[in-house]
Amino acid sequence: MNELDLFRESCRAFVQKELSPLNSPDEFSDVQIHQLSQMGFWNLVDDELGLVPLAIAVEEVARKCPSTALMISIHNCLVLKILKTHGSDEQKKTWLSLLQNGERLGSFALTEHHAGSDAFMLETTATEEKEGWVLNGQKAWVTHVNERSLCIVFAREPGTVGPNGISLFMVPFDSPGVLIEPNHDLLGMNGLNTSTVEFKDVALPAHALLGTKGAGSRLGLEALIAGRLGVSAQALGLAESAFEGALKYSKEREQFNRPISDNQGIQWMFSEVGTVLSAARLLLDRALNEDSTDMYASALAKWVTTDAAMRTSTQAIQIHGGYGYMKEFPFERMYRDAKVTQIYGGANDIHVKYIAKKSISKNHQWLEAGPETPFLNQFKQWVEKHILSHVSKSSCNPEQSQIHMEEMAKQGWATLAVPEQSGGVGITSEEFASAMIMLAETCASTAVVFSVTNMVLSGIARFGNEQQKKEIIPRFRTGEWHSAAFALTESGSGSDAASMKMTAELQDDLYILNGTKLFITSGDSAQLILVFAKTAPDEISAFLVPQDTTGLRIGKTEEKMGLWGSSTVELIFSNCKVPKIALLGSLGQGFKIALSQLDGGRISVAAQAVGIAQLAHKETITYALNRRQGGRKIAQHGQVKQKLAEMTRSIELSRLLIFHAARLKDSGKPFTKEASMAKLFATESCNTLCIEAAQIWGAEGLKETNPISRCIRDVKVTTLYEGTSEIQRWVIARHILKA
């Protein structure tokens, strides 16, 4: 356990013992201020760790009292951080220790009644005189308002407009001329002092100017970027508290003679919300580790976490039914508090607008870039040269994808997922996910054949005996064989694989396979097929069956909605005889083999969905920047910006979930839940993304020759194979409820 983990534990213990929700500003006492000071909560801006300690403290406090969490966030992010970074030696000497021990509480006065999101419209003035400045104006919705507050106030020199001429001033609220109006009645965050503050000829010394004259816009933006990360941590803590409360209640509350947590609808709700919360946490962690001036990361984090808080608190009320609506339960307060997080620190609508603008810029980079390795550089160059230049944007045929696989196999890439000690290339799961995204963005049909082949070969490396490894893996490593198939599904056993009918009966030294497998990718062109069959009524085993085995024949070739470049066939086994050495693993181990390979396969399918989505995203941005309607580019229209921002969000969160699951797999840690979360979120959100892309394209996007039409056709199946979305929700809910 590292230092930050210990700090989180101490924060959580303190919160549970000492804090309770604040229902009015009067409940926030000097005793609490002192307790928070003893915990170091008024001094959380660390020179080495940045805002990470602050985020931990704010998140833990928000679990119990979001109002107190917001005070801590404003104090540290919007006041202390700016003072430490840009304050003069005299200012630091005067104010720093007072702020750090809680004798002065930081406040931030930017908003005015007519200048909210467009803060540059502010009218409060600071007139420079011989001995200092004179402040006049009015600020709205100022938080942390009392006579012990030290406030950073934004004001402009008379006669200036826009962002020019705005400066920052440090104003003690016990200064003559500072008039504090009665507290506002708020929808949420009822423990806060929030008021209108008027400045009437407030005389300030020259050293009250924070930073340089006219630097207010730049410093204010820097403060708000940090502040948004504080709001994100607050929203995440609130959301997790609501989620945990709803989870506990669902296990205790019985309806129809069973806990409501047994209800599939409730489980669905937990899986969806739990996945969103996991993505939100990964995003906040990433944003905290980015450059502290990264507006894109903080804007995205604030949008995602506050929406997650709103969604989670809404679902918590729904799970509690009528009780959730009652004030004796905390969930109606959480709902009201969550709503407020979507507004302050910049309304989410403003962040959406910025994210859309950023996403269409030429230098936009994904926050989760994935690993950078020599192999991936080589793979990217190869894909661009040998596949991108030869594949139509509208489709790819099975002959092309097989040629691609033959060429990749010659590079040894059919064994990328096979460890070096087993004769493969042995790249990491992170690298494989990156490769899948690259390949799927170019040709999703080739990507699925590539994925299945590597999944089968990794299964042989993990469960095969030495003879199997020596006979099979080198053939794929050298390119003698190039494709493998995974034969699990039957007409009556899709998600319920245990109900399969296919049998494998041992006669002398041979297993006799009988049955039919459906929807088998590359079943007609693969040199090797991993087949699952029952060796006893309650026992499934796995077999390695070469394509040319007597008794195996190709049945119907399916015509599909998408992935036209990968063949999908029926395989018919009629007294198909294979030697005992064909048994993979031990008898009865088949179901374990299938599930273990599917966990990794789900990460690959999620990556495939993201690759398809990135193609749709890129093509749609290009189209939106060139298509004009109403005298301007459609990318400039508000509704199109909203869609582009949501598309960007879907890809960002999908990538975070995918690479998180891949890292867990690489580290040898359990990753079943995380793989299902990655697959569920990526495949569902990327399906929505492609449909929204078509909406931007209009009728043009529905042409069969249009790349968006191809993306819609190709991405749909990602919600089906390697376990449907419904199965992923069941897997996720099962893990959440057990925890």
XYZ file of C-alpha atoms in Angstrom:
739
model
C 0.000 0.000 0.000
C 1.524 3.317 -1.098
C 1.350 6.748 0.496
C -1.727 7.831 -1.451
C -3.595 4.638 -0.527
C -2.842 5.298 3.150
C -4.017 8.882 2.748
C -7.299 7.671 1.229
C -7.815 5.263 4.122
C -7.230 8.015 6.676
C -9.617 10.345 4.815
C -12.324 7.698 4.721
C -11.939 6.886 8.402
C -12.129 10.587 9.314
C -15.205 11.161 7.161
C -17.052 8.189 8.615
C -16.286 9.210 12.182
C -16.469 13.007 12.144
C -18.575 14.268 9.244
C -22.283 14.354 8.572
C -24.254 15.992 5.746
C -24.779 19.743 6.122
C -28.355 20.907 5.642
C -27.657 24.604 6.180
C -24.600 26.904 6.328
C -25.135 27.375 10.068
C -24.146 23.738 10.664
C -20.607 24.372 9.408
C -18.853 25.257 12.654
C -15.436 26.402 13.784
C -14.984 22.928 15.247
C -15.329 21.382 11.776
C -12.968 23.954 10.291
C -10.413 22.980 12.916
C -10.936 19.256 12.312
C -10.487 19.716 8.583
C -7.346 21.747 9.278
C -5.910 18.956 11.409
C -6.442 16.573 8.490
C -4.576 18.994 6.231
C -7.622 19.547 4.035
C -6.982 23.288 3.703
C -3.527 22.615 2.288
C -3.878 19.924 -0.372
C -1.979 21.419 -3.305
C 1.217 19.369 -3.454
C 4.245 20.506 -5.459
C 5.117 16.928 -6.483
C 1.748 15.147 -6.521
C -0.241 18.053 -7.955
C -3.983 17.798 -7.365
C -4.079 14.051 -6.668
C -4.229 14.403 -2.827
C -6.923 17.047 -3.236
C -8.984 14.776 -5.481
C -8.730 11.923 -2.974
C -9.829 14.103 -0.054
C -12.646 15.772 -1.979
C -13.946 12.438 -3.257
C -13.977 10.865 0.208
C -15.588 13.898 1.857
C -18.216 14.073 -0.905
C -19.335 10.563 -0.025
C -20.748 11.989 3.194
C -21.075 15.739 2.599
C -20.748 17.216 -0.922
C -21.129 20.741 0.492
C -18.003 20.405 2.614
C -16.213 18.770 -0.318
C -16.995 21.771 -2.492
C -15.614 24.166 0.132
C -12.372 22.192 0.230
C -12.192 22.119 -3.574
C -12.769 25.857 -4.041
C -10.318 26.734 -1.281
C -7.518 24.610 -2.745
C -8.097 24.695 -6.505
C -9.334 28.214 -7.058
C -7.472 30.135 -4.352
C -4.524 28.328 -2.756
C -3.150 26.889 -6.006
C -3.253 30.273 -7.768
C -1.654 32.021 -4.783
C 1.149 29.456 -4.568
C 1.770 29.623 -8.313
C 1.353 33.310 -9.084
C 1.362 35.182 -5.778
C 4.122 37.604 -4.869
C 6.426 36.943 -1.931
C 4.530 39.555 0.076
C 1.161 37.946 -0.712
C 2.413 34.512 0.231
C 3.882 35.830 3.461
C 0.605 37.564 4.324
C -1.946 34.946 3.316
C -0.456 31.511 2.703
C -0.223 30.246 6.269
C -3.660 31.681 7.108
C -5.184 29.763 4.220
C -3.279 26.568 4.931
C -4.455 26.335 8.537
C -8.054 27.415 7.884
C -7.916 30.804 9.587
C -8.929 32.236 6.227
C -11.172 30.292 3.849
C -10.725 30.762 0.127
C -13.520 32.084 -2.050
C -13.780 32.839 -5.772
C -15.803 35.682 -7.296
C -16.051 35.524 -11.075
C -19.725 35.186 -12.025
C -22.065 38.137 -12.348
C -25.802 38.087 -12.956
C -25.338 38.815 -16.660
C -21.908 37.154 -17.029
C -22.047 33.445 -16.324
C -20.498 31.109 -18.877
C -19.465 34.187 -20.886
C -17.365 35.521 -18.030
C -15.654 38.108 -20.223
C -18.836 40.195 -20.064
C -18.133 41.026 -16.421
C -18.612 44.665 -15.407
C -16.992 44.851 -11.968
C -14.255 47.476 -12.222
C -10.884 47.998 -10.587
C -9.692 51.578 -10.931
C -5.978 52.080 -10.437
C -5.015 54.977 -8.127
C -1.755 56.192 -6.650
C -1.791 53.945 -3.593
C -3.655 50.961 -5.013
C -7.009 50.061 -6.485
C -10.697 50.846 -5.952
C -13.153 48.043 -6.572
C -16.793 48.556 -7.615
C -19.367 46.060 -8.793
C -21.402 43.028 -7.844
C -20.677 39.308 -7.957
C -23.323 36.580 -7.993
C -23.426 33.114 -6.442
C -20.217 33.489 -4.489
C -19.530 30.448 -2.311
C -17.767 30.390 1.078
C -19.050 33.829 1.949
C -18.381 35.165 5.438
C -16.128 37.680 7.103
C -13.225 35.246 7.424
C -13.172 34.594 3.665
C -10.288 35.612 1.465
C -11.672 35.992 -2.027
C -10.084 36.125 -5.458
C -12.122 38.748 -7.324
C -12.148 39.308 -11.081
C -12.437 42.912 -12.192
C -11.593 44.918 -15.273
C -10.053 48.334 -15.771
C -12.672 50.881 -16.821
C -13.020 51.236 -20.577
C -11.812 47.716 -21.460
C -13.936 45.018 -23.082
C -13.764 41.271 -23.574
C -10.874 39.306 -22.050
C -8.573 42.326 -22.168
C -8.014 44.418 -19.068
C -9.226 41.796 -16.558
C -7.101 41.343 -13.435
C -7.302 39.303 -10.232
C -7.377 40.771 -6.750
C -7.129 39.232 -3.299
C -9.919 40.732 -1.209
C -10.551 39.900 2.454
C -14.310 39.937 2.948
C -13.945 41.922 6.173
C -12.687 44.887 4.121
C -14.714 48.144 4.333
C -17.165 48.406 1.450
C -17.703 44.654 1.001
C -21.442 44.037 1.400
C -22.664 40.450 1.714
C -26.333 39.864 0.942
C -28.373 37.125 2.693
C -27.655 33.550 1.604
C -29.455 32.203 -1.437
C -31.844 29.288 -1.009
C -30.339 26.550 -3.159
C -31.655 23.458 -4.905
C -28.672 21.495 -3.608
C -25.439 21.952 -1.690
C -27.499 23.419 1.127
C -24.566 23.479 3.515
C -22.877 26.285 1.600
C -22.842 30.021 2.197
C -23.755 31.221 -1.291
C -24.575 34.892 -1.711
C -24.417 37.973 -3.858
C -21.508 40.199 -2.854
C -21.359 43.909 -3.617
C -18.180 45.971 -3.704
C -18.704 49.685 -3.030
C -15.543 51.748 -3.341
C -13.482 48.981 -1.770
C -9.965 50.376 -1.361
C -7.238 47.809 -1.981
C -3.476 48.203 -1.592
C -1.286 47.837 -4.676
C -0.114 44.419 -3.522
C -3.706 43.090 -3.671
C -3.162 42.561 -7.408
C -2.550 38.844 -7.978
C -0.133 38.157 -10.802
C 0.355 40.860 -13.387
C -2.098 43.495 -14.503
C -4.366 42.232 -17.278
C -3.520 38.557 -16.688
C -6.893 37.777 -15.122
C -8.331 35.867 -18.092
C -5.330 33.557 -18.324
C -5.034 32.962 -14.579
C -8.776 32.535 -14.242
C -8.794 29.844 -16.904
C -5.921 28.081 -15.152
C -7.851 28.181 -11.878
C -11.026 26.868 -13.502
C -9.187 23.954 -15.096
C -8.025 22.892 -11.623
C -11.457 23.646 -10.193
C -13.146 21.363 -12.704
C -11.000 18.487 -11.529
C -12.107 19.260 -7.981
C -15.754 19.223 -9.075
C -15.102 15.936 -10.890
C -13.753 14.343 -7.714
C -16.708 15.689 -5.755
C -19.190 14.311 -8.293
C -17.445 10.932 -8.333
C -17.543 10.630 -4.538
C -21.213 11.551 -4.495
C -21.986 9.038 -7.262
C -20.110 6.213 -5.547
C -21.934 6.864 -2.292
C -25.295 6.741 -4.077
C -24.274 3.570 -5.895
C -23.122 1.798 -2.741
C -26.262 2.842 -0.866
C -28.508 1.547 -3.627
C -26.535 -1.698 -3.797
C -26.874 -2.287 -0.066
C -30.596 -1.529 -0.124
C -31.211 -3.848 -3.088
C -29.750 -6.776 -1.153
C -31.855 -6.046 1.930
C -35.172 -5.089 0.344
C -37.404 -8.043 -0.520
C -40.251 -8.089 -2.991
C -42.094 -11.186 -4.206
C -40.189 -13.272 -1.626
C -36.705 -12.447 -2.865
C -34.221 -9.545 -2.704
C -34.810 -6.993 -5.419
C -31.141 -7.443 -6.369
C -32.272 -10.744 -7.929
C -34.409 -8.774 -10.371
C -32.815 -8.709 -13.802
C -33.855 -5.106 -14.354
C -32.074 -4.036 -11.156
C -28.986 -6.018 -12.152
C -29.048 -4.373 -15.582
C -29.154 -0.980 -13.856
C -26.162 -1.786 -11.645
C -24.112 -3.087 -14.578
C -24.789 0.007 -16.686
C -24.141 2.503 -13.886
C -21.182 0.544 -12.524
C -19.554 0.582 -15.942
C -20.070 4.332 -16.320
C -18.577 4.940 -12.859
C -15.544 2.809 -13.704
C -15.018 4.801 -16.882
C -15.460 8.078 -14.992
C -12.838 7.091 -12.431
C -10.350 6.094 -15.126
C -10.954 9.407 -16.865
C -10.469 11.466 -13.698
C -7.273 9.573 -12.873
C -5.991 10.251 -16.365
C -6.953 13.944 -16.223
C -5.174 14.347 -12.879
C -2.016 12.946 -14.434
C -2.185 15.188 -17.484
C -0.666 18.665 -17.626
C -2.495 20.805 -15.040
C -3.304 23.295 -17.806
C -4.998 20.698 -20.038
C -8.418 22.204 -20.541
C -9.627 19.310 -22.718
C -8.949 16.643 -20.076
C -10.538 18.667 -17.276
C -13.576 19.604 -19.376
C -14.161 15.985 -20.384
C -13.681 14.772 -16.804
C -16.130 17.327 -15.468
C -18.758 16.475 -18.089
C -18.458 12.710 -17.617
C -18.278 12.595 -13.803
C -21.090 15.055 -13.168
C -23.362 13.292 -15.663
C -22.453 10.022 -13.932
C -23.389 11.535 -10.563
C -26.738 12.661 -11.927
C -27.446 9.289 -13.493
C -26.383 7.314 -10.431
C -28.399 9.390 -7.961
C -31.434 9.144 -10.238
C -31.138 5.357 -10.364
C -30.588 5.202 -6.597
C -33.909 6.969 -6.063
C -35.556 4.612 -8.544
C -34.232 1.538 -6.732
C -35.456 2.884 -3.382
C -38.890 3.641 -4.787
C -40.961 5.942 -2.591
C -38.316 5.873 0.131
C -35.833 7.463 -2.246
C -38.128 10.469 -2.532
C -38.279 11.005 1.234
C -35.930 13.398 3.023
C -35.194 10.880 5.757
C -33.158 9.020 3.125
C -30.055 10.679 1.612
C -30.832 9.994 -2.031
C -33.094 12.935 -2.787
C -30.337 15.186 -1.388
C -27.758 13.410 -3.530
C -29.956 13.981 -6.565
C -30.216 17.702 -5.825
C -26.492 17.970 -5.091
C -25.606 16.101 -8.281
C -27.631 18.528 -10.361
C -25.619 21.452 -9.059
C -22.331 19.821 -10.090
C -23.441 19.996 -13.719
C -23.676 23.779 -13.497
C -20.821 25.307 -11.500
C -17.225 25.264 -12.680
C -18.655 25.964 -16.119
C -21.961 24.492 -17.235
C -21.581 21.153 -19.002
C -22.944 22.727 -22.185
C -19.815 24.897 -22.305
C -17.569 21.866 -21.924
C -19.418 20.051 -24.697
C -18.824 23.003 -27.003
C -15.108 23.036 -26.201
C -14.726 19.246 -26.598
C -16.402 19.424 -30.012
C -14.025 22.205 -31.032
C -11.023 20.259 -29.786
C -12.093 17.007 -31.441
C -12.154 18.524 -34.931
C -8.720 20.115 -34.586
C -5.908 18.588 -36.629
C -3.692 17.898 -33.623
C -6.297 16.159 -31.473
C -4.886 13.179 -29.575
C -6.783 10.599 -27.525
C -6.119 10.829 -23.792
C -5.511 7.083 -23.680
C -3.050 6.758 -26.520
C -2.107 3.184 -25.688
C 1.473 1.923 -25.660
C 4.136 3.069 -28.095
C 6.416 0.209 -29.125
C 8.578 -0.689 -32.124
C 6.141 -3.469 -32.996
C 3.136 -1.116 -33.113
C 5.042 1.348 -35.286
C 5.902 -1.484 -37.663
C 2.327 -2.821 -37.580
C 0.831 0.600 -38.325
C 3.114 1.145 -41.318
C 2.370 -2.339 -42.639
C -1.405 -1.925 -42.298
C -1.329 1.427 -44.066
C 0.763 0.017 -46.918
C -0.807 -3.408 -47.429
C -4.428 -3.014 -46.317
C -5.500 0.640 -46.273
C -4.419 1.215 -49.841
C -6.187 -1.923 -51.088
C -9.515 -1.921 -49.227
C -12.574 -0.035 -50.393
C -14.059 2.353 -47.858
C -17.420 0.672 -48.391
C -16.519 -3.001 -48.067
C -13.968 -5.809 -48.208
C -14.510 -9.321 -49.552
C -13.526 -12.654 -47.929
C -10.800 -13.257 -50.490
C -9.172 -9.958 -49.551
C -9.279 -10.638 -45.811
C -7.754 -14.080 -46.307
C -4.971 -12.566 -48.401
C -4.402 -10.078 -45.594
C -4.243 -12.928 -43.057
C -1.829 -14.910 -45.228
C 0.442 -11.886 -45.467
C 0.221 -11.162 -41.738
C 0.884 -14.799 -40.905
C 4.111 -14.580 -42.904
C 5.132 -11.830 -40.493
C 4.382 -14.195 -37.581
C 1.410 -12.094 -36.534
C -1.017 -15.010 -36.235
C 0.883 -15.759 -33.016
C 1.040 -12.254 -31.550
C -0.910 -13.374 -28.463
C 1.252 -16.472 -27.973
C 4.071 -16.037 -25.418
C 7.628 -16.220 -26.750
C 8.381 -19.256 -24.597
C 5.594 -21.091 -26.441
C 6.954 -20.119 -29.841
C 4.928 -16.970 -30.527
C 5.698 -13.285 -30.910
C 4.492 -12.569 -27.389
C 3.242 -8.986 -27.397
C 1.282 -7.624 -24.437
C -2.507 -7.418 -24.267
C -2.159 -3.631 -24.434
C -0.237 -3.893 -27.669
C -2.732 -6.373 -29.074
C -5.644 -4.036 -28.265
C -3.817 -1.195 -30.027
C -3.175 -3.408 -33.045
C -6.847 -4.402 -33.146
C -7.965 -0.766 -33.103
C -5.588 0.092 -35.967
C -6.662 -2.915 -38.010
C -10.407 -2.499 -37.405
C -10.235 1.166 -38.371
C -8.834 -0.006 -41.707
C -10.727 -3.275 -42.276
C -13.004 -4.667 -39.559
C -13.451 -7.939 -41.448
C -9.741 -8.669 -41.406
C -9.632 -7.612 -37.758
C -12.165 -10.231 -36.650
C -10.309 -13.051 -38.441
C -7.047 -11.779 -36.947
C -8.602 -11.660 -33.459
C -10.147 -15.139 -33.576
C -6.945 -16.690 -34.888
C -4.870 -15.209 -32.101
C -7.514 -16.171 -29.533
C -7.346 -19.829 -30.598
C -3.534 -19.851 -30.673
C -3.288 -18.238 -27.219
C -5.613 -20.968 -25.931
C -3.303 -23.630 -27.341
C -0.316 -21.910 -25.707
C -2.102 -21.844 -22.363
C -3.839 -25.232 -22.285
C -2.061 -27.313 -24.893
C 0.479 -30.021 -24.229
C 4.028 -29.848 -25.574
C 3.272 -31.992 -28.622
C 0.349 -29.753 -29.622
C 2.408 -26.609 -29.204
C 5.325 -27.998 -31.230
C 3.105 -29.248 -34.057
C 0.731 -26.296 -34.374
C 2.280 -22.997 -33.251
C 5.307 -23.098 -35.607
C 2.969 -23.578 -38.586
C 1.227 -20.319 -37.760
C 4.442 -18.533 -36.806
C 5.999 -19.272 -40.203
C 2.856 -18.565 -42.211
C 2.298 -22.174 -43.351
C -1.106 -21.841 -41.667
C -2.754 -18.428 -41.390
C -6.260 -18.711 -39.897
C -7.960 -20.530 -37.038
C -11.638 -20.799 -36.109
C -13.472 -20.998 -32.782
C -16.472 -23.354 -32.933
C -18.654 -22.981 -29.868
C -22.109 -21.736 -30.961
C -24.956 -24.036 -32.003
C -28.536 -23.376 -33.089
C -29.877 -24.011 -29.589
C -26.884 -22.809 -27.581
C -25.687 -19.288 -28.087
C -25.150 -17.441 -24.830
C -26.056 -20.653 -22.969
C -23.104 -22.607 -24.283
C -23.568 -25.325 -21.668
C -26.715 -26.489 -23.465
C -24.806 -27.546 -26.591
C -25.785 -30.818 -28.276
C -22.604 -31.705 -30.110
C -20.915 -34.803 -28.750
C -17.446 -36.317 -28.728
C -17.453 -40.048 -27.980
C -14.235 -41.924 -27.245
C -13.912 -45.157 -29.244
C -10.601 -46.938 -28.857
C -7.998 -44.211 -29.509
C -10.295 -41.860 -31.405
C -12.894 -39.271 -30.501
C -15.957 -39.345 -32.761
C -17.477 -35.872 -33.151
C -21.094 -35.432 -34.170
C -23.084 -32.224 -34.360
C -23.393 -28.878 -36.069
C -21.816 -25.529 -35.249
C -23.228 -22.211 -36.428
C -21.891 -18.732 -37.232
C -18.252 -19.830 -37.329
C -15.905 -17.080 -38.510
C -13.470 -18.355 -41.187
C -14.796 -21.884 -40.723
C -14.351 -22.530 -44.459
C -10.826 -21.155 -44.763
C -9.215 -21.803 -41.377
C -6.584 -24.523 -41.280
C -7.420 -25.342 -37.660
C -10.682 -25.269 -35.718
C -11.068 -25.262 -31.946
C -14.248 -27.279 -31.388
C -16.248 -27.655 -28.178
C -18.320 -30.795 -27.598
C -19.859 -32.806 -24.788
C -17.847 -35.802 -23.671
C -20.463 -36.604 -21.012
C -23.953 -35.203 -20.281
C -22.525 -32.563 -17.932
C -19.020 -32.345 -19.360
C -17.674 -30.141 -22.152
C -14.252 -30.694 -23.672
C -12.255 -28.907 -26.359
C -10.677 -30.409 -29.485
C -8.226 -29.208 -32.115
C -9.587 -30.247 -35.501
C -7.700 -29.592 -38.760
C -9.857 -28.330 -41.624
C -9.186 -31.366 -43.817
C -10.317 -33.933 -41.226
C -12.604 -36.635 -42.641
C -16.179 -36.222 -41.438
C -16.017 -32.427 -41.304
C -17.784 -30.516 -44.043
C -18.806 -26.934 -44.665
C -22.520 -26.275 -44.536
C -24.357 -23.064 -45.277
C -22.399 -19.860 -45.881
C -24.252 -17.041 -44.114
C -25.140 -13.753 -45.748
C -24.636 -11.115 -43.077
C -25.606 -7.546 -42.358
C -21.949 -6.532 -42.148
C -18.353 -7.779 -42.020
C -18.710 -8.875 -45.629
C -15.000 -9.543 -45.788
C -15.111 -12.378 -43.242
C -16.853 -15.624 -44.093
C -19.315 -17.030 -41.567
C -20.329 -20.637 -42.062
C -22.029 -23.685 -40.660
C -19.750 -26.599 -39.759
C -21.193 -30.119 -39.866
C -19.425 -32.927 -38.022
C -20.601 -36.380 -39.074
C -18.641 -39.184 -37.437
C -15.644 -36.885 -37.565
C -12.720 -38.852 -36.168
C -9.835 -37.159 -34.357
C -7.026 -38.787 -32.348
C -6.828 -38.519 -28.572
C -3.998 -36.009 -28.951
C -6.575 -33.595 -30.398
C -8.022 -33.092 -26.899
C -7.008 -29.609 -25.684
C -6.423 -29.537 -21.955
C -8.054 -32.280 -19.968
C -11.480 -33.896 -20.224
C -14.202 -31.597 -18.948
C -11.998 -28.517 -19.170
C -13.686 -27.195 -22.285
C -16.020 -24.737 -20.613
C -13.126 -23.242 -18.638
C -11.071 -22.917 -21.828
C -13.947 -21.246 -23.646
C -14.614 -18.737 -20.887
C -10.949 -17.900 -20.329
C -10.423 -17.224 -24.025
C -13.639 -15.245 -24.283
C -12.487 -12.874 -21.508
C -9.502 -11.865 -23.609
C -11.606 -11.974 -26.739
C -13.987 -9.429 -25.261
C -11.175 -6.906 -24.969
C -10.402 -7.533 -28.635
C -14.038 -7.111 -29.688
C -14.211 -3.854 -27.741
C -11.074 -2.704 -29.557
C -12.622 -3.726 -32.869
C -15.693 -1.595 -32.105
C -13.488 1.386 -31.258
C -11.518 0.995 -34.488
C -14.761 1.062 -36.486
C -15.994 4.031 -34.464
C -12.769 5.951 -35.008
C -13.196 5.528 -38.755
C -16.778 6.836 -38.528
C -15.637 9.694 -36.293
C -12.811 10.716 -38.616
C -14.915 10.519 -41.782
C -17.752 12.461 -40.142
C -15.497 15.270 -38.960
C -14.084 15.620 -42.469
C -17.595 15.717 -43.897
C -18.870 18.204 -41.298
C -15.976 20.553 -42.013
C -16.708 20.534 -45.740
C -20.500 20.298 -45.917
C -22.214 23.703 -45.817
C -25.826 24.410 -44.929
C -27.411 27.730 -44.022
C -24.341 29.566 -45.249
C -21.837 27.875 -42.916
C -20.122 24.574 -42.256
C -22.413 22.117 -40.500
C -19.618 21.558 -37.947
C -20.464 25.044 -36.681
C -24.086 24.158 -35.897
C -24.829 23.545 -32.225
C -26.595 20.202 -32.650
C -23.761 18.848 -34.795
C -21.228 20.017 -32.189
C -23.201 18.159 -29.529
C -23.099 14.957 -31.563
C -19.386 15.299 -32.319
C -18.625 15.864 -28.636
C -20.657 12.815 -27.618
C -18.887 10.733 -30.246
C -15.533 11.882 -28.890
C -16.607 11.067 -25.344
C -17.657 7.544 -26.361
C -14.283 6.804 -27.922
C -12.306 8.323 -25.053
C -14.133 6.300 -22.393
C -14.054 3.119 -24.473
C -10.293 3.396 -24.897
C -9.810 3.942 -21.162
C -11.859 0.845 -20.300
C -10.156 -1.295 -22.955
C -6.591 -0.498 -21.953
C -7.435 -0.780 -18.252
C -8.730 -4.322 -18.795
C -5.696 -5.135 -20.959
C -3.284 -3.936 -18.267
C -5.029 -6.057 -15.665
C -4.694 -9.070 -17.952
C -1.009 -8.347 -18.527
C -0.399 -8.057 -14.779
C -1.995 -11.442 -14.100
C -4.841 -9.926 -12.091
C -8.531 -10.897 -12.486
C -10.049 -8.976 -15.372
C -13.345 -10.719 -16.214
C -15.532 -7.863 -14.967
C -13.352 -5.211 -16.558
C -13.308 -7.046 -19.908
C -17.093 -7.217 -19.854
C -17.319 -3.533 -18.947
C -15.021 -2.641 -21.830
C -17.014 -4.743 -24.282
C -20.410 -3.545 -23.064
C -19.567 0.139 -23.088
C -17.459 0.168 -26.248
C -19.757 -1.909 -28.422
C -22.981 -0.204 -27.328
C -21.636 3.350 -27.421
C -19.822 2.802 -30.715
C -23.022 1.485 -32.282
C -24.747 4.678 -31.191
C -21.806 6.696 -32.489
C -22.070 5.211 -35.984
C -25.807 5.851 -36.119
C -25.263 9.469 -35.041
C -22.561 9.776 -37.685
C -25.123 8.782 -40.306
C -27.455 11.430 -38.899
C -24.802 14.068 -39.579
C -24.191 12.715 -43.074
C -27.888 12.586 -43.866
C -29.022 10.466 -46.808
C -25.446 10.434 -48.134
C -24.402 8.289 -45.195
C -26.894 5.555 -46.087
C -25.422 4.791 -49.499
C -23.971 1.303 -49.602
C -20.710 2.732 -50.934
C -20.400 5.229 -48.055
C -17.923 4.382 -45.254
C -20.517 5.286 -42.607
C -22.917 2.723 -44.010
C -20.136 0.141 -43.760
C -19.388 1.189 -40.164
C -23.033 0.785 -39.144
C -23.169 -2.672 -40.741
C -19.854 -3.808 -39.282
C -20.170 -2.492 -35.733
C -23.555 -4.035 -34.943
C -22.214 -7.556 -34.551
C -19.770 -6.456 -31.841
C -22.714 -6.360 -29.414
C -23.398 -10.023 -30.228
C -20.314 -12.185 -30.499
C -17.996 -13.109 -27.619
C -21.121 -12.763 -25.457
C -24.069 -10.470 -26.153
C -24.445 -7.161 -24.329
C -27.085 -8.828 -22.183
C -24.571 -11.454 -21.085
C -22.000 -8.745 -20.327
C -24.526 -6.972 -18.093
C -25.160 -10.236 -16.274
C -21.418 -10.847 -15.789
C -20.839 -7.298 -14.521
C -23.834 -7.377 -12.165
C -22.767 -10.752 -10.780
C -19.344 -9.374 -9.865
C -20.751 -6.155 -8.415
C -23.314 -7.953 -6.265
C -20.722 -10.430 -4.994
C -18.418 -7.590 -4.027
